Short mmCIF file of C-alpha atoms in Angstrom, two decimals:
data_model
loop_
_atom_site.label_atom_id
_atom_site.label_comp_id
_atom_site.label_asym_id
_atom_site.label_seq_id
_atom_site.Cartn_x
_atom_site.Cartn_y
_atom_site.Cartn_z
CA UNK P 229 -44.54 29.63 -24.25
CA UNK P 230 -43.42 28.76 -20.33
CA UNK P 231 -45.50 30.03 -17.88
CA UNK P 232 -44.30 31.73 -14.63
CA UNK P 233 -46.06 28.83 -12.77
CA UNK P 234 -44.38 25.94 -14.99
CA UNK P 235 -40.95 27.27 -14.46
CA UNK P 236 -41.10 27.73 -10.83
CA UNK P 237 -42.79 24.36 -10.94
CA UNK P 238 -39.76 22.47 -13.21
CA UNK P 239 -36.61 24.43 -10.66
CA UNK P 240 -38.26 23.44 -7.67
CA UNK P 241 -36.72 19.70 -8.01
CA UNK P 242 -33.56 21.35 -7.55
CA UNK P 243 -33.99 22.91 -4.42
CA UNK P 244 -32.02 20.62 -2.60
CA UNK P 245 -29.11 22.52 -4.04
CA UNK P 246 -29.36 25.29 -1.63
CA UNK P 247 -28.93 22.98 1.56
CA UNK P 248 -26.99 20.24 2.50
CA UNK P 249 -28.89 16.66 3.59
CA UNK P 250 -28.86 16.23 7.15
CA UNK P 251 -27.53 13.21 7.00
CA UNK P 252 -23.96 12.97 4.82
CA UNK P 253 -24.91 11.63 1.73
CA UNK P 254 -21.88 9.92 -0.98
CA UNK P 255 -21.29 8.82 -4.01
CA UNK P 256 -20.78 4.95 -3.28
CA UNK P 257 -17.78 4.04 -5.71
CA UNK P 258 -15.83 5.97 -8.35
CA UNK P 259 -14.96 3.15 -10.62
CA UNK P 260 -14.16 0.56 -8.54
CA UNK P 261 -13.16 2.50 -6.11
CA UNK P 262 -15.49 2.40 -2.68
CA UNK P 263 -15.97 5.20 -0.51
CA UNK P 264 -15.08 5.34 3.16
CA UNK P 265 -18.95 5.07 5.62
CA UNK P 266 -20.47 8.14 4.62
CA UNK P 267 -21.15 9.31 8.24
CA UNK P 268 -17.02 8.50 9.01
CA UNK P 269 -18.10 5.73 11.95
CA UNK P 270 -15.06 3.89 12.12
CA UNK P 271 -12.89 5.65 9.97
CA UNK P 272 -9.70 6.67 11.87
CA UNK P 273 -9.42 10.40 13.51
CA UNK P 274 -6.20 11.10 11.12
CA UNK P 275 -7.76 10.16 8.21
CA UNK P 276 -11.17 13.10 8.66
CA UNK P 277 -8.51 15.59 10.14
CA UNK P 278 -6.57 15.28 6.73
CA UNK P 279 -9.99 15.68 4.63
CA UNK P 280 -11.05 18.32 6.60
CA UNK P 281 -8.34 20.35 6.15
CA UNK P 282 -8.68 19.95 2.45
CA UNK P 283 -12.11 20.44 2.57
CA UNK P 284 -11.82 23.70 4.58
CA UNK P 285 -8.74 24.55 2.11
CA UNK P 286 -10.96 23.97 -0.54
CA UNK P 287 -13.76 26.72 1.03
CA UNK P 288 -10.94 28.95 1.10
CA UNK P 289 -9.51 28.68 -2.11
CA UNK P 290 -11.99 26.70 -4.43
CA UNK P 291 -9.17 24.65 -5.67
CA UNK P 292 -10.41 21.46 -7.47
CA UNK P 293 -6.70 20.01 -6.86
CA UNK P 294 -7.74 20.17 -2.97
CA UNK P 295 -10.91 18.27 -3.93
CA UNK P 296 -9.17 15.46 -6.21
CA UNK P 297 -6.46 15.18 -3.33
CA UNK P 298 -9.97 14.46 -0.64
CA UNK P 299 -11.44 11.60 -3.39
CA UNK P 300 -8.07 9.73 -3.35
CA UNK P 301 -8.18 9.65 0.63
CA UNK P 302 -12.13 9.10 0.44
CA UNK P 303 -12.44 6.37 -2.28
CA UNK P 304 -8.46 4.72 -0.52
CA UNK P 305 -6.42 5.15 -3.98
CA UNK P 306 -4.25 7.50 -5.89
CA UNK P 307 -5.53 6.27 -9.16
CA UNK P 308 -9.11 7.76 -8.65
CA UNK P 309 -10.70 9.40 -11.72
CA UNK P 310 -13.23 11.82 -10.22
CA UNK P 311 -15.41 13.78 -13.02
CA UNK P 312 -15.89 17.38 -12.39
CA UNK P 313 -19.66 15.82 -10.51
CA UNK P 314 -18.10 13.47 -8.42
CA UNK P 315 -16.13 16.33 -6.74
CA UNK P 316 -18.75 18.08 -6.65
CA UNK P 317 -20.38 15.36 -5.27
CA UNK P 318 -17.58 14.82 -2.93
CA UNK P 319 -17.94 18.88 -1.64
CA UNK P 320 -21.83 18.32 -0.92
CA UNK P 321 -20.69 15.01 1.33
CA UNK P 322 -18.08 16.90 3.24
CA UNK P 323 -20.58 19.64 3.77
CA UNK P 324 -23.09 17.81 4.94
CA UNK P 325 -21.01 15.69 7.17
CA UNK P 326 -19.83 19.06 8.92
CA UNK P 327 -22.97 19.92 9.59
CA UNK P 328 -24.23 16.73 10.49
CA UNK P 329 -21.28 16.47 13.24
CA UNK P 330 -22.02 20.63 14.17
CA UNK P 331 -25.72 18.90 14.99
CA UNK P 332 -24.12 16.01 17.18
CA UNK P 333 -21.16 17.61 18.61
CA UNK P 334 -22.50 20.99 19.43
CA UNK P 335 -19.95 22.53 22.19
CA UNK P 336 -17.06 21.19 20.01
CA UNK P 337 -18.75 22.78 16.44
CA UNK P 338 -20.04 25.94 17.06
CA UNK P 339 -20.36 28.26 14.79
CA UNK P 340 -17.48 31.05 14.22
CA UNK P 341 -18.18 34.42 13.61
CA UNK P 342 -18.46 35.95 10.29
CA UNK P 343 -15.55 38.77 9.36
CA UNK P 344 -16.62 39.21 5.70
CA UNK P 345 -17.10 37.22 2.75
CA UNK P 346 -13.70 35.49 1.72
CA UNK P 347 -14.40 31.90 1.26
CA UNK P 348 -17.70 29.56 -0.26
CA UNK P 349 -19.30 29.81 3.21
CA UNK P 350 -18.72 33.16 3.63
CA UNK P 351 -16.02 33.66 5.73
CA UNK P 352 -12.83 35.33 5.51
CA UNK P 353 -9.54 34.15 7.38
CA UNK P 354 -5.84 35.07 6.87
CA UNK P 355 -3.39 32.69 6.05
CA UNK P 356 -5.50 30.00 6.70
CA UNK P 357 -2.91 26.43 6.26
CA UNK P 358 -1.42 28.18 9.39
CA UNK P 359 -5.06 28.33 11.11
CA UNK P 360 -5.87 24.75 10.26
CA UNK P 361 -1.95 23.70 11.39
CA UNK P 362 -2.77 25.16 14.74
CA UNK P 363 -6.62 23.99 14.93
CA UNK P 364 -5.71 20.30 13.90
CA UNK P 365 -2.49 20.99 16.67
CA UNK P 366 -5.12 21.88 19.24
CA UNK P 367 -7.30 18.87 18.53
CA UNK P 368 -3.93 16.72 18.88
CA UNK P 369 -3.19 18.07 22.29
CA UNK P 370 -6.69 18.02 23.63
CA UNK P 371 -6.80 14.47 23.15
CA UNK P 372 -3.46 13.62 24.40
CA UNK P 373 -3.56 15.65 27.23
CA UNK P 374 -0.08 16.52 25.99
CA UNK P 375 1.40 13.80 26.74
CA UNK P 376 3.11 12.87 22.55
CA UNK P 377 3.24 9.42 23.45
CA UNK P 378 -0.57 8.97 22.92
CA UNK P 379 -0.60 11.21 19.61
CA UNK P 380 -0.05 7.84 17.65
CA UNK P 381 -2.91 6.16 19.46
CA UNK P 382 -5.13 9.18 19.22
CA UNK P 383 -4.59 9.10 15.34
CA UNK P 384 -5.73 6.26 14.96
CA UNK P 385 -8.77 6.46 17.30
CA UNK P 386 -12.26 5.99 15.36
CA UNK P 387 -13.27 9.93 14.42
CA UNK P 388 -16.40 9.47 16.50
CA UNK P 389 -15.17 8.65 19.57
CA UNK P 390 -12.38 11.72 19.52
CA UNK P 391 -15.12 14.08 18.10
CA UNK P 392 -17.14 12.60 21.24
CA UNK P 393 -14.28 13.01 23.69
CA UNK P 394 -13.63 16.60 22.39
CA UNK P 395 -17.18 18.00 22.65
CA UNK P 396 -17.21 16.71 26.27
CA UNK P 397 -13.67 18.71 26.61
CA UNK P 398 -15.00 21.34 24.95
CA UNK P 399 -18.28 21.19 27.50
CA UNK P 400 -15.73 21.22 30.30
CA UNK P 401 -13.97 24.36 29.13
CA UNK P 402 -16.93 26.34 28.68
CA UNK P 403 -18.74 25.49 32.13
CA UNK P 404 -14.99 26.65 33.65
CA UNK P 405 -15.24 29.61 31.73
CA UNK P 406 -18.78 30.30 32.87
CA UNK P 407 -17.76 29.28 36.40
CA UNK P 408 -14.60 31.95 36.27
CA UNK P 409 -16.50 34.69 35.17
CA UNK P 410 -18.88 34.71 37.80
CA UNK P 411 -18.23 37.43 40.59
#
């Protein structure tokens, strides 16, 4: 017979299960496929907009096609075979990235406010692929300045440098909005 004590004693090794590392964490390879830098240094802007609009899909609708579409861009091939760990595996790494970059970039990340309980984190938005169309449009713009000749450039910027550049933007907007509201 199990003790109270024992059993408490044998779950606790799976308390990281309720948290995500603060540092992203991967899977390494999938076969022989290799993952893209776990952190996303280097790793072009276009490519972690794409991933995180799965991944935020994914929240929303807890697809696994969304999550099999985010290991072919993550591990660079269509032929992936992810097993039902690896994506989940591939969920805790996109998790923990977010909030590894909401702990770096904190005027561009901040938290939005809860409306109910619609999605894995809690959240619930309408017709979200139009939300994420017009958040990934805004992160576009910001960058370019609007000016759609840069939008290719900006693409394929490194995803650190334009989450860099818009924290400081977003910085910039709140200080003017601070500024403005002042009598």
């Amino acid at each position: 017979m199990l003790r109270v004590r024992q059993i408490q004693q044998a779950t606790s090794v799976l308390d990281f299960l309720d948290s995500f590392a603060p540092m992203p964490i991967r899977i390494a390879r999938i076969g022989k496929h290799r993952a893209l830098p776990a952190d996303f240094e280097k790793v072009p802007f276009e490519q972690y907009l794409y991933v995180d609009n799965l991944f935020q899909g994914y929240l929303n609708t807890q697809q696994d096609e969304l999550l099999l579409q985010m290991a072919q861009i993550l591990y660079g091939s269509d032929h992936v075979k992810p097993s039902k760990a690896h994506l989940v595996g591939i969920f805790y790494w996109m998790a923990s990235l977010k909030q590894y970059f909401a702990s770096l970039f904190t005027n561009f990340y901040k938290p939005a406010p809860a409306k109910g309980e619609g999605n894995l984190l809690g959240s619930s938005q309408p017709d979200i692929y139009s939300q994420l169309r017009e958040s990934t449009n805004a992160m576009i713009r910001a960058l370019t300045g609007g000016d759609i000749t840069k939008e290719e450039r900006i693409l394929k910027m490194d995803t650190w440098r334009a989450l860099t550049e818009l924290d400081a933007k977003a910085k910039e907007a709140e200080e003017l909005r601070k500024a403005y509201k002042k009598p």
